[in-house]
Coordinates of C-alpha atoms (C1' of nucleotides) in Angstrom, one line a residue:
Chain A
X2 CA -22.6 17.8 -27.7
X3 CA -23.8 16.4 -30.8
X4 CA -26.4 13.6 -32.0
X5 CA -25.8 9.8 -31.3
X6 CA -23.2 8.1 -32.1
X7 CA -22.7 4.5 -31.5
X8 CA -21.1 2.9 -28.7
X9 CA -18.2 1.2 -30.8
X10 CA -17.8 4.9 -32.7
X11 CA -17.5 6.5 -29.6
X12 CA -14.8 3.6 -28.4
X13 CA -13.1 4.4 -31.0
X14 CA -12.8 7.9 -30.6
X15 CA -11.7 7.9 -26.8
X16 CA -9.2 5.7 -27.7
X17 CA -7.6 8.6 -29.5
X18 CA -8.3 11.0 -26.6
X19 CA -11.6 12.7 -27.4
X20 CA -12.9 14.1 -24.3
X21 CA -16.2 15.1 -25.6
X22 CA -17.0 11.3 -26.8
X23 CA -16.4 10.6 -23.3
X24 CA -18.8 12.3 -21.5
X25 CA -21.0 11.8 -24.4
X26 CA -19.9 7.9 -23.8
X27 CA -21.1 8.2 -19.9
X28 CA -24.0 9.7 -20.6
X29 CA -25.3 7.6 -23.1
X30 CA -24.5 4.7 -20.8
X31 CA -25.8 5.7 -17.5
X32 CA -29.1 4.3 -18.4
X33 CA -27.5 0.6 -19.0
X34 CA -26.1 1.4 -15.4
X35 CA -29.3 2.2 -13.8
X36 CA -31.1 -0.4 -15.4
X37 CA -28.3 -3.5 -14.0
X38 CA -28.9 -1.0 -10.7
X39 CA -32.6 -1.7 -10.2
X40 CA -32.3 -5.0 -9.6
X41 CA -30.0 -4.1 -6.7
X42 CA -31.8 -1.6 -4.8
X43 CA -32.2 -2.1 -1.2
X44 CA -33.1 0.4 1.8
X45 CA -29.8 0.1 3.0
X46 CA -27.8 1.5 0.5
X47 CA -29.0 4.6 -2.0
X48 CA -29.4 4.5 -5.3
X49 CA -26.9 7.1 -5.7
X50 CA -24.2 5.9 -4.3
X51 CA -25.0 2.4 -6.4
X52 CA -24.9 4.6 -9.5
X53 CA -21.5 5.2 -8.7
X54 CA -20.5 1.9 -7.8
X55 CA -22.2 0.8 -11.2
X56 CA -20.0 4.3 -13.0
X57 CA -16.5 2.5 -11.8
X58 CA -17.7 -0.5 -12.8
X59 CA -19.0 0.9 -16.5
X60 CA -15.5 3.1 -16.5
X61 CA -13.6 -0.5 -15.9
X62 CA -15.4 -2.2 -18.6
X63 CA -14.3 0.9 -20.8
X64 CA -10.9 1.0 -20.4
X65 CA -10.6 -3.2 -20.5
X66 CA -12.8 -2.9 -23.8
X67 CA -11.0 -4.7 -26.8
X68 CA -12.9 -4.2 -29.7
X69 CA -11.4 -7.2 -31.6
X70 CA -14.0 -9.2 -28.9
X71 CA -16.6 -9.2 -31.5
X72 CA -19.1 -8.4 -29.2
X73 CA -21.4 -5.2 -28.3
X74 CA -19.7 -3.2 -25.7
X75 CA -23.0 -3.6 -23.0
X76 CA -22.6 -7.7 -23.8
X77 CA -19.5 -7.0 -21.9
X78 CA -20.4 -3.8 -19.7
X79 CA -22.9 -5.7 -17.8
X80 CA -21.3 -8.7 -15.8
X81 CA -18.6 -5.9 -15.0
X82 CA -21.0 -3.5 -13.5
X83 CA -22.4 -6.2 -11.8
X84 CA -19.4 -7.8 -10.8
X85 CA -18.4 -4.5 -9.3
X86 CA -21.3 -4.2 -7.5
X87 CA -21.8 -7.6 -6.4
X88 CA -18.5 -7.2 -4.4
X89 CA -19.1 -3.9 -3.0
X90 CA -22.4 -5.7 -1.4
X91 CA -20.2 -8.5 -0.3
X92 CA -17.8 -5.7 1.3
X93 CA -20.0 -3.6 2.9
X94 CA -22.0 -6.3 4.3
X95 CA -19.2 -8.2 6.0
X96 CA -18.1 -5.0 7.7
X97 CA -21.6 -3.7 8.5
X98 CA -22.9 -7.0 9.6
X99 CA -20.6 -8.0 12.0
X100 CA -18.4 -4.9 13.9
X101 CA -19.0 -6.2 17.4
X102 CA -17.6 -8.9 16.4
X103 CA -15.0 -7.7 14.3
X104 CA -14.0 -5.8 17.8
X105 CA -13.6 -9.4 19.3
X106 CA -12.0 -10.4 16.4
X107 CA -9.2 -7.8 17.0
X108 CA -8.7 -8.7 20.3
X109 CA -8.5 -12.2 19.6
X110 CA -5.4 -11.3 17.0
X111 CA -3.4 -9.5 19.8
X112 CA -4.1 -11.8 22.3
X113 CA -2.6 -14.5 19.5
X114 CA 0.5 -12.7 19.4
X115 CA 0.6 -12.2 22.6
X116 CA 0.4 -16.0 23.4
X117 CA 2.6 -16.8 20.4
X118 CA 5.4 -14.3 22.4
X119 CA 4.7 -15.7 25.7
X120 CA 4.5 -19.7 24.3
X121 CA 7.0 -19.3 21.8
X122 CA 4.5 -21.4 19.7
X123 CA 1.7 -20.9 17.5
X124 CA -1.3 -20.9 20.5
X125 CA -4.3 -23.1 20.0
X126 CA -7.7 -22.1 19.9
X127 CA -8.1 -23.5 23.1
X128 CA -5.1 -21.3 24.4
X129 CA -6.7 -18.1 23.5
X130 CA -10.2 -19.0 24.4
X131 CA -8.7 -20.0 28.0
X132 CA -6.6 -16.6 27.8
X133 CA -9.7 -14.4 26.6
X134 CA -12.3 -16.1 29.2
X135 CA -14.4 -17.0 26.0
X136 CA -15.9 -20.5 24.9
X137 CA -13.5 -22.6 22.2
X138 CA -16.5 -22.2 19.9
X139 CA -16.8 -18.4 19.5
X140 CA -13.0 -17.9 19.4
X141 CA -13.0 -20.4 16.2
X142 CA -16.0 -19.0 15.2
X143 CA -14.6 -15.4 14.8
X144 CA -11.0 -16.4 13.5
X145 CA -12.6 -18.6 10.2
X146 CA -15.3 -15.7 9.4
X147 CA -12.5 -13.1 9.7
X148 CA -9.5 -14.6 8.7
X149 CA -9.6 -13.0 4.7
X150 CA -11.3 -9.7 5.9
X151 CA -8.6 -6.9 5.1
X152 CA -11.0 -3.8 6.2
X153 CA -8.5 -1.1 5.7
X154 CA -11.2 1.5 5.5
X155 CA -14.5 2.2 6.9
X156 CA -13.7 -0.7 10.3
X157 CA -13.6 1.8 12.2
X158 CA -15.6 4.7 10.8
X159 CA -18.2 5.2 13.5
X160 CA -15.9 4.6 16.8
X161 CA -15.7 7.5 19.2
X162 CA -12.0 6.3 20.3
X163 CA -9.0 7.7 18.2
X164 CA -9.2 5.7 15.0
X165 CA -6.8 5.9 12.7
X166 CA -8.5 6.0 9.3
X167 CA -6.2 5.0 5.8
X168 CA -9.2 6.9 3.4
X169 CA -8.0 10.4 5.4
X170 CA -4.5 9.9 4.6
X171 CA -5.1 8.9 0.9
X172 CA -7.3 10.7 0.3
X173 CA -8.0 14.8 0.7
X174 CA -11.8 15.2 -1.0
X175 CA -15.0 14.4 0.8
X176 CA -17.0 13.7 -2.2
X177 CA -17.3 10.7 -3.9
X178 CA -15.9 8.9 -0.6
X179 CA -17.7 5.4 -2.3
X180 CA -15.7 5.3 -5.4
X181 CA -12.4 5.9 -3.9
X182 CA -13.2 3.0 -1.4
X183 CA -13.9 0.5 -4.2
X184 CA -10.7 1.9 -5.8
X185 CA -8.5 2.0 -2.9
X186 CA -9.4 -1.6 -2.0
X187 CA -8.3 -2.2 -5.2
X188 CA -4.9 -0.9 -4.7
X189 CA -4.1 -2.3 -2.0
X190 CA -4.6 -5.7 -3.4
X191 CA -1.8 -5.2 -5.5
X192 CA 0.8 -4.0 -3.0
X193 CA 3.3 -7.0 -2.1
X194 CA 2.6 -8.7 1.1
X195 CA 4.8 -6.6 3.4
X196 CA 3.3 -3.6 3.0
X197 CA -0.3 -5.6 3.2
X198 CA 0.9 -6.6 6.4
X199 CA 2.1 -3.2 7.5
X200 CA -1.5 -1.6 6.3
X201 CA -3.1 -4.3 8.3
X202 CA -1.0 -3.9 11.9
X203 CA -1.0 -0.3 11.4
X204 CA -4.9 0.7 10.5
X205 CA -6.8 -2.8 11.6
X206 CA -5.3 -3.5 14.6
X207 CA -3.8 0.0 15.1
X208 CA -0.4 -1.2 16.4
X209 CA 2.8 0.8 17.3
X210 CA 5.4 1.2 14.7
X211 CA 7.8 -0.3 17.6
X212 CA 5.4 -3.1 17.3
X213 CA 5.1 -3.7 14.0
X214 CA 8.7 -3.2 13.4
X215 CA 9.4 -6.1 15.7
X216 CA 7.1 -8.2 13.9
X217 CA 8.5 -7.9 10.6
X218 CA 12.0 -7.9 12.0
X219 CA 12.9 -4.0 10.9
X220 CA 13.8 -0.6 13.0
X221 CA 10.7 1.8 13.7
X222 CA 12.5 4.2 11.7
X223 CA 12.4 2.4 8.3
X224 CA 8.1 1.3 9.3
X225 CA 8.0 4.5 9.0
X226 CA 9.6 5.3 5.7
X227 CA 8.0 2.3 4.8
X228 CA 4.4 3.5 5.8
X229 CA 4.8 6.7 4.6
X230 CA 6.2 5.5 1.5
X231 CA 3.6 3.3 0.6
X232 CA 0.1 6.5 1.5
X233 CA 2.2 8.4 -0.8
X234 CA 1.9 5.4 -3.7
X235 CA -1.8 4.9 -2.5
X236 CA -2.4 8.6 -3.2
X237 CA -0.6 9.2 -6.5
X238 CA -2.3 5.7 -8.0
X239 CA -5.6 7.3 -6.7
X240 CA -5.3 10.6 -8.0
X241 CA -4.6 9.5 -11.3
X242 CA -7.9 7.6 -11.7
Chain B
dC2 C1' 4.2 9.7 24.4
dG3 C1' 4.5 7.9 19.5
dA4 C1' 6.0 9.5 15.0
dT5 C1' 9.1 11.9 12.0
dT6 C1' 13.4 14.0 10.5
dT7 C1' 18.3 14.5 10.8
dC8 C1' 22.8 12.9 10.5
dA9 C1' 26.8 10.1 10.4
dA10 C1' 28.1 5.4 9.4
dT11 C1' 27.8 1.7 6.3
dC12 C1' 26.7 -0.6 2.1
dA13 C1' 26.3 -1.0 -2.9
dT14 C1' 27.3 0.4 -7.5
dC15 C1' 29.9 2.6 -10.8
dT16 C1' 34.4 4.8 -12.9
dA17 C1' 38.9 4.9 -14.1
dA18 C1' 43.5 4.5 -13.2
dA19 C1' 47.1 1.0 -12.6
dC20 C1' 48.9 -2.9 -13.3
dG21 C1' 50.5 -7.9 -15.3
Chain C
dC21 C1' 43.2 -6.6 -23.5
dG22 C1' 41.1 -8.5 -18.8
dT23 C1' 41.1 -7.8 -13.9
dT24 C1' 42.4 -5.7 -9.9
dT25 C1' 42.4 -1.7 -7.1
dA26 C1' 41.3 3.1 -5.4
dG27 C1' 37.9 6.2 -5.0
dA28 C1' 33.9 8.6 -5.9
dT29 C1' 28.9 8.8 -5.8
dG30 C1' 24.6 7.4 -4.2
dA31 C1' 21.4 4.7 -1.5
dT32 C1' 20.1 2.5 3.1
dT33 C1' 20.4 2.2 7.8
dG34 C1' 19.6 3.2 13.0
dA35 C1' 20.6 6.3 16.9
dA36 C1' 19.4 10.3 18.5
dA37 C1' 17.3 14.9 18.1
dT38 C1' 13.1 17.0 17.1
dC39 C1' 8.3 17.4 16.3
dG40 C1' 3.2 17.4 17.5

DNA sequence: CGATTTCAATCATCTAAACG
DNA sequence: CGTTTAGATGATTGAAATCG
């Protein structure tokens, strides 16, 4: 290693491929990282693994980093590290906070297509509550709280069943488990909306490819190519990162 | 049993004769 | 020339065999 040089030199020199002003980048910036990370710290979540959440969001801000913006590099570091962090809170707390009823919510979702099969219209609220035993309340409750939650990893970490889980398929390393979530998350965002769908019947709501294939009017054989298709674009776009 | 792979049929896309 | 036709090559498909 050698004596400081400054962020934008550094910049510069990555940009060109220099490994060494990399690392020498990352470690002159981890302090930034910790200090956006102090304000975060809670009991529920270590430091550590908030470093790392703060290191994607400080590798992020790299690679986005246009130098014609006129600005110091940490002016624009730090609403991307918090941004990054910010949403991992946002993440982790909607699945933490609510699993039971993340369960019910599940249920509620087959039971709808059940109904919608059975009715051969879109059921009510009052349909499935009647259907489920439960009040009108809780079933609305549960669908507006849950209806943008995509949870393709972690749901259903802790359940002694036979969960299916998307991170082991992608993903062959047990270390840094936290950044490849946040990345992962990331990927699947940009997937088009079949293969969403096909992630979410298949690892949320752990469906049959018979099922699924009904649902989006294909033969098991190609949700299979399909599925398998799209872990092994999960897993190339991960490893690259 | 559900999921995957195999295999033959079918479809789409390209090439090059074979015309008028 | 343009376009029509024959065929070749490759991708996609689902039923059925096979896997775990």
């Amino acid at each position: 290693m050698e004596k400081t040089a400054s962020n934008e030199e550094l910049i510069e020199r990555i940009r060109l491929g220099d490994e060494e002003a990399k690392s020498c980048f990352v470690q002159q910036n981890s302090a930034l990282v910790y200090s956006i990370i102090r304000r975060f710290s809670r009991q529920r979540i270590s430091n550590e693994d908030l470093f790392q959440i703060g290191c994607v969001g400080l590798m992020k801000a790299l690679n986005n980093f246009d130098t014609s913006y006129e600005v110091k590099f940490s002016t624009y570091a730090v609403p991307i590290i918090m941004g990054e962090i910010k949403r991992f809170f946002r993440d982790d707390g909607s699945i933490r906070i609510s699993r039971s009823l993340k369960e019910g919510y599940l249920q509620m979702v087959k039971t709808k297509e059940m109904l919608l099969q059975k009715l051969n219209h879109e059921p009510t609220y009052q349909e499935i509550a009647d259907a489920m035993e439960l009040d009108v309340a809780d079933v609305i409750l549960a669908f507006e709280a849950n209806q943008f939650i995509y949870s393709l990893d972690e749901t259903i970490y802790e359940n002694d069943g036979s969960p299916i889980l998307l991170e082991d398929k992608v993903s062959n390393k047990k270390e840094e488990d936290v950044v490849m979530k946040v990345s992962l998350r990331d990927e699947i965002q940009k997937l088009d909306q079949r293969e969403q769908l096909l992630l979410h019947y298949r690892y949320d709501l752990s469906m049959k490819q018979e099922d699924i294939a009904k649902k989006l009017n294909i033969s098991q054989v190609q949700v299979s190519r399909l599925e398998k298709k799209i872990i092994k674009k999960l897993k190339e776009r991960l490893a690259v990162a």
